């Protein structure tokens, strides 16, 4: 009887293990999941007289088993992958082919060369009438850039317009990779409102001092400028950020793609929009971004205020706040 009891326990143990195994999901390593192809950003835009619209298609970061990149990194595909793309949800475009006349795509070989330079266009087909096409994502490449060729005169007028633009969708699925992306929204930026490049007269002492007070808050180089140091100052309002560029009189020799040229040194400041009026000649603006401190930490700065455009002149009124300091309300006058 003793042996029968032990045998019965053994049978029960085997049965229990078998049932437990039924509920166990085999471990899947990150490398066994398909690669994800997606747009590098959710949207973008260029001025209404731009002759092209470009967007980047990339691969999602993946787990790095070597632990060299703790946040993951891109692993290129091992074989070519075909994507379908289409232009959808157009606004302000009566006939698509009148505005978008063609498409091309490429990848960078080095800082000076793209695949287009070698006669390799990644767009396999494109119909401007329907906006549909096919696109190759090559093996061994981390990202590609898709460019739509635009008629620069189609939207270029002197009016303040409602939203104009389109969405781009990509689709595709395969064993090694699959598309996992929201549409990319392209916006035609109206240069009758705030978008575009504006200039500040650095020879105007009052305006120059106001500029230094305002942006010297977050940049010591700007705070220490003298008028004689400056060749020119521009402020550009792009799709999702404002960029300040101070061109200095001091130059340096720069070698690019085998050619050496003398170029003016620049001080650059960038700030993303938290809020901006996009469809009128006057409105509100709030800018936010981070500055790296001497100890390596980052501190947020905020500029907020309003703008007005009259007779081709932009009046920009801002108050800046950074690192427990705040500027007084400052007004800059800029022209095209």
Tab-separated table of N, CA and C in Angstrom, residues 10-153:
chain	number	residue	atom	x	y	z
A	10	UNK	N	3.136	10.779	-7.020
A	10	UNK	CA	3.943	11.123	-8.186
A	10	UNK	C	3.105	11.470	-9.384
A	11	UNK	N	2.015	10.688	-9.560
A	11	UNK	CA	1.124	10.964	-10.696
A	11	UNK	C	0.446	12.321	-10.545
A	12	UNK	N	0.027	12.624	-9.285
A	12	UNK	CA	-0.599	13.929	-9.045
A	12	UNK	C	0.377	15.075	-9.298
A	13	UNK	N	1.639	14.871	-8.885
A	13	UNK	CA	2.646	15.905	-9.097
A	13	UNK	C	2.860	16.157	-10.577
A	14	UNK	N	2.927	15.092	-11.352
A	14	UNK	CA	3.113	15.246	-12.800
A	14	UNK	C	1.927	15.952	-13.430
A	15	UNK	N	0.723	15.575	-12.963
A	15	UNK	CA	-0.483	16.207	-13.497
A	15	UNK	C	-0.500	17.684	-13.155
A	16	UNK	N	-0.115	18.041	-11.912
A	16	UNK	CA	-0.076	19.441	-11.494
A	16	UNK	C	0.890	20.247	-12.323
A	17	UNK	N	2.083	19.704	-12.575
A	17	UNK	CA	3.068	20.418	-13.393
A	17	UNK	C	2.543	20.653	-14.789
A	18	UNK	N	1.857	19.627	-15.303
A	18	UNK	CA	1.339	19.738	-16.667
A	18	UNK	C	0.320	20.856	-16.761
A	19	UNK	N	-0.567	20.946	-15.751
A	19	UNK	CA	-1.581	22.001	-15.772
A	19	UNK	C	-0.965	23.384	-15.592
A	20	UNK	N	0.070	23.477	-14.738
A	20	UNK	CA	0.744	24.761	-14.563
A	20	UNK	C	1.387	25.218	-15.857
A	21	UNK	N	1.998	24.302	-16.582
A	21	UNK	CA	2.665	24.647	-17.836
A	21	UNK	C	1.683	25.188	-18.864
A	22	UNK	N	0.404	24.723	-18.773
A	22	UNK	CA	-0.585	25.196	-19.742
A	22	UNK	C	-0.836	26.693	-19.605
A	23	UNK	N	-0.674	27.239	-18.404
A	23	UNK	CA	-0.950	28.657	-18.150
A	23	UNK	C	0.279	29.551	-18.275
A	24	UNK	N	1.431	28.949	-18.577
A	24	UNK	CA	2.672	29.715	-18.668
A	24	UNK	C	2.878	30.210	-20.103
A	25	UNK	N	3.137	31.527	-20.250
A	25	UNK	CA	3.420	32.097	-21.565
A	25	UNK	C	4.935	32.092	-21.793
A	26	UNK	N	5.395	31.507	-22.880
A	26	UNK	CA	6.845	31.485	-23.141
A	26	UNK	C	7.415	32.903	-23.197
A	27	UNK	N	8.611	33.083	-22.693
A	27	UNK	CA	9.264	34.395	-22.684
A	27	UNK	C	9.651	34.795	-24.104
A	28	UNK	N	9.298	36.033	-24.475
A	28	UNK	CA	9.666	36.568	-25.787
A	28	UNK	C	10.698	37.665	-25.593
A	29	UNK	N	11.818	37.530	-26.211
A	29	UNK	CA	12.855	38.552	-26.092
A	29	UNK	C	12.500	39.744	-26.977
A	30	UNK	N	12.930	40.973	-26.590
A	30	UNK	CA	12.598	42.167	-27.384
A	30	UNK	C	13.010	42.042	-28.845
A	31	UNK	N	14.084	41.342	-29.118
A	31	UNK	CA	14.555	41.230	-30.483
A	31	UNK	C	13.662	40.419	-31.386
A	32	UNK	N	12.687	39.694	-30.794
A	32	UNK	CA	11.777	38.872	-31.596
A	32	UNK	C	10.558	39.651	-32.072
A	33	UNK	N	10.337	40.840	-31.520
A	33	UNK	CA	9.226	41.665	-31.977
A	33	UNK	C	9.580	42.317	-33.313
A	34	UNK	N	8.565	42.587	-34.165
A	34	UNK	CA	8.857	43.258	-35.448
A	34	UNK	C	9.414	44.660	-35.226
A	35	UNK	N	10.240	45.115	-36.156
A	35	UNK	CA	10.701	46.504	-36.150
A	35	UNK	C	9.501	47.425	-36.410
A	36	UNK	N	9.494	48.599	-35.787
A	36	UNK	CA	8.424	49.561	-35.971
A	36	UNK	C	8.908	50.723	-36.828
A	37	UNK	N	8.176	50.998	-37.899
A	37	UNK	CA	8.482	52.109	-38.797
A	37	UNK	C	7.476	53.225	-38.520
A	38	UNK	N	7.955	54.454	-38.363
A	38	UNK	CA	7.080	55.558	-37.994
A	38	UNK	C	7.659	56.891	-38.451
A	39	UNK	N	6.818	57.929	-38.415
A	39	UNK	CA	7.300	59.280	-38.692
A	39	UNK	C	8.139	59.767	-37.516
A	40	UNK	N	9.186	60.534	-37.833
A	40	UNK	CA	10.067	61.066	-36.805
A	40	UNK	C	9.372	62.142	-35.973
A	41	UNK	N	8.342	62.771	-36.527
A	41	UNK	CA	7.619	63.825	-35.819
A	41	UNK	C	6.146	63.733	-36.192
A	42	UNK	N	5.287	64.421	-35.413
A	42	UNK	CA	3.855	64.377	-35.669
A	42	UNK	C	3.428	65.331	-36.774
A	43	UNK	N	4.254	66.354	-37.046
A	43	UNK	CA	3.867	67.317	-38.056
A	43	UNK	C	4.975	68.288	-38.369
A	44	UNK	N	4.719	69.149	-39.334
A	44	UNK	CA	5.699	70.148	-39.748
A	44	UNK	C	5.043	71.131	-40.691
A	45	UNK	N	5.818	72.100	-41.134
A	45	UNK	CA	5.266	73.083	-42.050
A	45	UNK	C	6.321	74.023	-42.574
A	46	UNK	N	6.042	74.607	-43.740
A	46	UNK	CA	6.913	75.594	-44.372
A	46	UNK	C	6.055	76.757	-44.855
A	47	UNK	N	6.715	77.860	-45.204
A	47	UNK	CA	5.993	79.034	-45.674
A	47	UNK	C	5.266	78.756	-46.980
A	48	UNK	N	4.279	79.581	-47.281
A	48	UNK	CA	3.406	79.332	-48.427
A	48	UNK	C	4.124	79.403	-49.771
A	49	UNK	N	5.313	80.001	-49.824
A	49	UNK	CA	6.054	80.045	-51.086
A	49	UNK	C	7.173	78.994	-51.131
A	50	UNK	N	7.112	78.016	-50.237
A	50	UNK	CA	8.119	76.955	-50.245
A	50	UNK	C	7.919	76.055	-51.463
A	51	UNK	N	9.027	75.530	-52.007
A	51	UNK	CA	8.932	74.655	-53.175
A	51	UNK	C	9.034	73.178	-52.817
A	52	UNK	N	9.068	72.847	-51.507
A	52	UNK	CA	9.076	71.448	-51.115
A	52	UNK	C	8.583	71.277	-49.679
A	53	UNK	N	8.072	70.095	-49.403
A	53	UNK	CA	7.670	69.709	-48.052
A	53	UNK	C	8.337	68.381	-47.754
A	54	UNK	N	9.087	68.313	-46.658
A	54	UNK	CA	9.835	67.095	-46.354
A	54	UNK	C	9.460	66.548	-44.987
A	55	UNK	N	9.547	65.236	-44.853
A	55	UNK	CA	9.273	64.573	-43.589
A	55	UNK	C	10.170	63.348	-43.469
A	56	UNK	N	10.528	63.017	-42.247
A	56	UNK	CA	11.475	61.930	-41.991
A	56	UNK	C	10.716	60.698	-41.519
A	57	UNK	N	11.053	59.555	-42.104
A	57	UNK	CA	10.513	58.262	-41.685
A	57	UNK	C	11.666	57.471	-41.074
A	58	UNK	N	11.441	56.933	-39.889
A	58	UNK	CA	12.536	56.303	-39.168
A	58	UNK	C	12.097	54.973	-38.564
A	59	UNK	N	13.012	54.344	-37.838
A	59	UNK	CA	12.734	53.128	-37.089
A	59	UNK	C	12.687	53.464	-35.606
A	60	UNK	N	11.827	52.791	-34.868
A	60	UNK	CA	11.745	53.026	-33.431
A	60	UNK	C	12.977	52.457	-32.732
A	61	UNK	N	13.358	53.092	-31.630
A	61	UNK	CA	14.444	52.563	-30.809
A	61	UNK	C	14.064	51.182	-30.270
A	62	UNK	N	15.072	50.315	-30.177
A	62	UNK	CA	14.853	48.966	-29.654
A	62	UNK	C	15.799	48.700	-28.492
A	63	UNK	N	15.451	47.712	-27.715
A	63	UNK	CA	16.274	47.313	-26.576
A	63	UNK	C	17.669	46.929	-27.043
A	64	UNK	N	18.668	47.481	-26.387
A	64	UNK	CA	20.068	47.223	-26.735
A	64	UNK	C	20.634	46.186	-25.763
A	65	UNK	N	20.804	44.959	-26.235
A	65	UNK	CA	21.274	43.876	-25.368
A	65	UNK	C	22.692	44.112	-24.864
A	66	UNK	N	23.466	44.905	-25.583
A	66	UNK	CA	24.831	45.188	-25.149
A	66	UNK	C	24.861	46.175	-23.981
A	67	UNK	N	23.708	46.831	-23.729
A	67	UNK	CA	23.573	47.819	-22.646
A	67	UNK	C	24.448	49.047	-22.866
A	68	UNK	N	24.948	49.239	-24.096
A	68	UNK	CA	25.726	50.444	-24.382
A	68	UNK	C	24.821	51.671	-24.400
A	69	UNK	N	23.586	51.482	-24.893
A	69	UNK	CA	22.600	52.558	-24.905
A	69	UNK	C	21.425	52.118	-24.042
A	70	UNK	N	21.353	52.623	-22.806
A	70	UNK	CA	20.332	52.171	-21.877
A	70	UNK	C	18.933	52.548	-22.346
A	71	UNK	N	18.806	53.624	-23.078
A	71	UNK	CA	17.506	54.038	-23.586
A	71	UNK	C	17.110	53.346	-24.880
A	72	UNK	N	17.935	52.421	-25.354
A	72	UNK	CA	17.670	51.752	-26.622
A	72	UNK	C	18.298	52.503	-27.779
A	73	UNK	N	18.321	51.871	-28.938
A	73	UNK	CA	18.859	52.509	-30.134
A	73	UNK	C	18.234	51.889	-31.367
A	74	UNK	N	18.490	52.507	-32.520
A	74	UNK	CA	17.943	51.999	-33.775
A	74	UNK	C	18.818	50.877	-34.311
A	75	UNK	N	18.181	49.795	-34.706
A	75	UNK	CA	18.857	48.701	-35.394
A	75	UNK	C	18.311	48.658	-36.823
A	76	UNK	N	19.125	48.926	-37.838
A	76	UNK	CA	18.626	48.936	-39.218
A	76	UNK	C	18.039	47.581	-39.630
A	77	UNK	N	17.168	47.631	-40.627
A	77	UNK	CA	16.564	46.409	-41.158
A	77	UNK	C	17.613	45.571	-41.872
A	78	UNK	N	17.379	44.266	-41.896
A	78	UNK	CA	18.304	43.359	-42.567
A	78	UNK	C	17.927	43.137	-44.028
A	79	UNK	N	16.718	43.592	-44.416
A	79	UNK	CA	16.303	43.477	-45.808
A	79	UNK	C	15.440	44.673	-46.192
A	80	UNK	N	15.387	44.975	-47.476
A	80	UNK	CA	14.594	46.104	-47.961
A	80	UNK	C	13.126	45.921	-47.602
A	81	UNK	N	12.449	47.049	-47.391
A	81	UNK	CA	11.040	47.010	-46.982
A	81	UNK	C	10.257	48.008	-47.821
A	82	UNK	N	9.123	47.588	-48.363
A	82	UNK	CA	8.311	48.446	-49.213
A	82	UNK	C	7.160	49.060	-48.409
A	83	UNK	N	7.029	50.385	-48.512
A	83	UNK	CA	5.965	51.121	-47.836
A	83	UNK	C	4.993	51.696	-48.866
A	84	UNK	N	3.736	51.804	-48.473
A	84	UNK	CA	2.758	52.581	-49.227
A	84	UNK	C	2.564	53.909	-48.517
A	85	UNK	N	2.461	54.999	-49.260
A	85	UNK	CA	2.169	56.290	-48.649
A	85	UNK	C	1.059	56.977	-49.433
A	86	UNK	N	0.327	57.855	-48.753
A	86	UNK	CA	-0.781	58.548	-49.414
A	86	UNK	C	-1.008	59.906	-48.762
A	87	UNK	N	-1.422	60.860	-49.569
A	87	UNK	CA	-1.781	62.200	-49.092
A	87	UNK	C	-3.296	62.231	-48.906
A	88	UNK	N	-3.734	62.572	-47.689
A	88	UNK	CA	-5.162	62.534	-47.366
A	88	UNK	C	-5.548	63.803	-46.606
A	89	UNK	N	-6.837	63.980	-46.421
A	89	UNK	CA	-7.381	65.065	-45.594
A	89	UNK	C	-6.822	66.428	-45.998
A	90	UNK	N	-6.864	66.724	-47.279
A	90	UNK	CA	-6.358	68.010	-47.759
A	90	UNK	C	-7.319	69.134	-47.382
A	91	UNK	N	-6.758	70.313	-47.105
A	91	UNK	CA	-7.565	71.498	-46.819
A	91	UNK	C	-7.013	72.668	-47.618
A	92	UNK	N	-7.894	73.348	-48.346
A	92	UNK	CA	-7.509	74.497	-49.151
A	92	UNK	C	-6.917	74.128	-50.499
A	93	UNK	N	-6.915	72.850	-50.859
A	93	UNK	CA	-6.333	72.388	-52.130
A	93	UNK	C	-7.459	71.875	-53.011
A	94	UNK	N	-7.676	72.539	-54.137
A	94	UNK	CA	-8.755	72.130	-55.043
A	94	UNK	C	-8.351	70.922	-55.865
A	95	UNK	N	-7.202	71.010	-56.501
A	95	UNK	CA	-6.688	69.911	-57.329
A	95	UNK	C	-5.287	69.586	-56.846
A	96	UNK	N	-5.115	68.405	-56.261
A	96	UNK	CA	-3.859	68.052	-55.600
A	96	UNK	C	-2.662	68.168	-56.538
A	97	UNK	N	-2.816	67.748	-57.783
A	97	UNK	CA	-1.697	67.747	-58.726
A	97	UNK	C	-1.242	69.153	-59.098
A	98	UNK	N	-2.096	70.154	-58.875
A	98	UNK	CA	-1.695	71.527	-59.147
A	98	UNK	C	-0.724	72.043	-58.084
A	99	UNK	N	-0.796	71.470	-56.894
A	99	UNK	CA	0.060	71.909	-55.794
A	99	UNK	C	1.254	70.979	-55.580
A	100	UNK	N	0.992	69.677	-55.498
A	100	UNK	CA	2.071	68.698	-55.306
A	100	UNK	C	2.357	68.051	-56.653
A	101	UNK	N	3.487	68.391	-57.229
A	101	UNK	CA	3.794	67.973	-58.597
A	101	UNK	C	4.644	66.710	-58.673
A	102	UNK	N	5.250	66.297	-57.564
A	102	UNK	CA	6.103	65.116	-57.606
A	102	UNK	C	6.577	64.736	-56.218
A	103	UNK	N	7.328	63.637	-56.145
A	103	UNK	CA	7.864	63.175	-54.863
A	103	UNK	C	9.177	62.446	-55.101
A	104	UNK	N	10.082	62.563	-54.123
A	104	UNK	CA	11.341	61.835	-54.156
A	104	UNK	C	11.744	61.522	-52.718
A	105	UNK	N	12.609	60.549	-52.544
A	105	UNK	CA	13.043	60.177	-51.197
A	105	UNK	C	14.480	59.709	-51.245
A	106	UNK	N	15.171	59.861	-50.118
A	106	UNK	CA	16.591	59.531	-50.087
A	106	UNK	C	17.029	59.193	-48.672
A	107	UNK	N	18.242	58.679	-48.546
A	107	UNK	CA	18.893	58.530	-47.246
A	107	UNK	C	20.279	59.148	-47.349
A	108	UNK	N	20.811	59.580	-46.210
A	108	UNK	CA	22.131	60.203	-46.190
A	108	UNK	C	23.213	59.133	-46.188
A	109	UNK	N	24.180	59.301	-47.066
A	109	UNK	CA	25.348	58.418	-47.089
A	109	UNK	C	26.419	58.976	-46.160
A	110	UNK	N	26.641	60.287	-46.230
A	110	UNK	CA	27.502	60.989	-45.284
A	110	UNK	C	27.014	62.435	-45.245
A	111	UNK	N	27.742	63.320	-44.565
A	111	UNK	CA	27.313	64.710	-44.415
A	111	UNK	C	27.231	65.455	-45.738
A	112	UNK	N	27.854	64.931	-46.763
A	112	UNK	CA	27.916	65.639	-48.044
A	112	UNK	C	27.191	64.918	-49.182
A	113	UNK	N	26.736	63.689	-48.945
A	113	UNK	CA	26.195	62.875	-50.032
A	113	UNK	C	24.908	62.180	-49.618
A	114	UNK	N	23.921	62.189	-50.512
A	114	UNK	CA	22.699	61.413	-50.305
A	114	UNK	C	22.574	60.377	-51.414
A	115	UNK	N	21.623	59.479	-51.251
A	115	UNK	CA	21.403	58.450	-52.274
A	115	UNK	C	20.973	59.081	-53.598
A	116	UNK	N	20.313	60.248	-53.553
A	116	UNK	CA	19.915	60.923	-54.788
A	116	UNK	C	21.127	61.340	-55.605
A	117	UNK	N	22.209	61.697	-54.916
A	117	UNK	CA	23.433	62.078	-55.619
A	117	UNK	C	23.991	60.910	-56.425
A	118	UNK	N	23.673	59.714	-55.982
A	118	UNK	CA	24.116	58.505	-56.695
A	118	UNK	C	23.033	57.943	-57.609
A	119	UNK	N	21.996	58.741	-57.852
A	119	UNK	CA	20.935	58.317	-58.766
A	119	UNK	C	19.939	57.344	-58.167
A	120	UNK	N	19.896	57.237	-56.828
A	120	UNK	CA	19.005	56.278	-56.180
A	120	UNK	C	17.856	57.023	-55.508
A	121	UNK	N	16.699	57.048	-56.171
A	121	UNK	CA	15.489	57.648	-55.617
A	121	UNK	C	14.665	56.528	-54.987
A	122	UNK	N	14.341	56.660	-53.708
A	122	UNK	CA	13.632	55.597	-52.992
A	122	UNK	C	12.149	55.544	-53.319
A	123	UNK	N	11.589	56.610	-53.921
A	123	UNK	CA	10.191	56.575	-54.344
A	123	UNK	C	10.083	55.682	-55.572
A	124	UNK	N	9.288	54.635	-55.451
A	124	UNK	CA	9.126	53.681	-56.553
A	124	UNK	C	8.003	54.089	-57.503
A	125	UNK	N	6.968	54.739	-56.939
A	125	UNK	CA	5.865	55.226	-57.769
A	125	UNK	C	5.146	56.336	-57.026
A	126	UNK	N	4.569	57.286	-57.781
A	126	UNK	CA	3.777	58.352	-57.169
A	126	UNK	C	2.842	58.935	-58.214
A	127	UNK	N	1.564	59.059	-57.853
A	127	UNK	CA	0.553	59.651	-58.720
A	127	UNK	C	0.096	60.973	-58.103
A	128	UNK	N	0.522	62.122	-58.660
A	128	UNK	CA	0.135	63.414	-58.082
A	128	UNK	C	-1.378	63.636	-58.057
A	129	UNK	N	-2.106	62.993	-58.943
A	129	UNK	CA	-3.556	63.193	-58.991
A	129	UNK	C	-4.246	62.586	-57.770
A	130	UNK	N	-3.766	61.441	-57.315
A	130	UNK	CA	-4.382	60.771	-56.164
A	130	UNK	C	-3.586	60.942	-54.873
A	131	UNK	N	-2.288	61.285	-54.994
A	131	UNK	CA	-1.440	61.412	-53.821
A	131	UNK	C	-0.937	60.096	-53.276
A	132	UNK	N	-1.095	59.015	-54.022
A	132	UNK	CA	-0.688	57.690	-53.558
A	132	UNK	C	0.628	57.281	-54.205
A	133	UNK	N	1.442	56.549	-53.437
A	133	UNK	CA	2.714	56.098	-53.976
A	133	UNK	C	3.302	54.968	-53.165
A	134	UNK	N	4.426	54.463	-53.626
A	134	UNK	CA	5.164	53.424	-52.917
A	134	UNK	C	6.594	53.890	-52.704
A	135	UNK	N	7.206	53.367	-51.659
A	135	UNK	CA	8.475	53.887	-51.177
A	135	UNK	C	9.297	52.741	-50.603
A	136	UNK	N	10.600	52.738	-50.893
A	136	UNK	CA	11.500	51.709	-50.390
A	136	UNK	C	12.242	52.208	-49.158
A	137	UNK	N	12.211	51.409	-48.083
A	137	UNK	CA	13.042	51.670	-46.901
A	137	UNK	C	14.175	50.647	-46.961
A	138	UNK	N	15.388	51.084	-47.316
A	138	UNK	CA	16.457	50.117	-47.587
A	138	UNK	C	17.009	49.444	-46.328
A	139	UNK	N	17.535	48.262	-46.502
A	139	UNK	CA	18.251	47.576	-45.430
A	139	UNK	C	19.505	48.374	-45.064
A	140	UNK	N	19.867	48.335	-43.786
A	140	UNK	CA	21.092	48.985	-43.344
A	140	UNK	C	20.994	50.476	-43.132
A	141	UNK	N	19.787	51.051	-43.255
A	141	UNK	CA	19.587	52.500	-43.145
A	141	UNK	C	18.726	52.796	-41.927
A	142	UNK	N	19.071	53.850	-41.165
A	142	UNK	CA	18.323	54.177	-39.957
A	142	UNK	C	17.094	55.036	-40.237
A	143	UNK	N	17.156	55.936	-41.224
A	143	UNK	CA	16.024	56.797	-41.536
A	143	UNK	C	16.102	57.257	-42.980
A	144	UNK	N	14.939	57.635	-43.506
A	144	UNK	CA	14.877	58.160	-44.860
A	144	UNK	C	14.064	59.450	-44.835
A	145	UNK	N	14.227	60.269	-45.861
A	145	UNK	CA	13.485	61.522	-45.952
A	145	UNK	C	12.644	61.524	-47.216
A	146	UNK	N	11.347	61.733	-47.035
A	146	UNK	CA	10.402	61.808	-48.150
A	146	UNK	C	10.121	63.282	-48.439
A	147	UNK	N	10.271	63.680	-49.704
A	147	UNK	CA	10.133	65.085	-50.096
A	147	UNK	C	9.060	65.208	-51.173
A	148	UNK	N	8.084	66.082	-50.937
A	148	UNK	CA	7.073	66.388	-51.937
A	148	UNK	C	7.468	67.691	-52.636
A	149	UNK	N	7.462	67.671	-53.953
A	149	UNK	CA	7.789	68.845	-54.752
A	149	UNK	C	6.533	69.684	-54.913
A	150	UNK	N	6.619	70.961	-54.517
A	150	UNK	CA	5.443	71.831	-54.490
A	150	UNK	C	5.538	72.939	-55.532
A	151	UNK	N	4.376	73.388	-55.991
A	151	UNK	CA	4.299	74.603	-56.808
A	151	UNK	C	4.313	75.786	-55.852
A	152	UNK	N	5.403	76.528	-55.829
A	152	UNK	CA	5.580	77.599	-54.847
A	152	UNK	C	4.644	78.772	-55.051
A	153	UNK	N	3.954	78.842	-56.173
A	153	UNK	CA	3.037	79.957	-56.432
A	153	UNK	C	1.594	79.628	-56.038
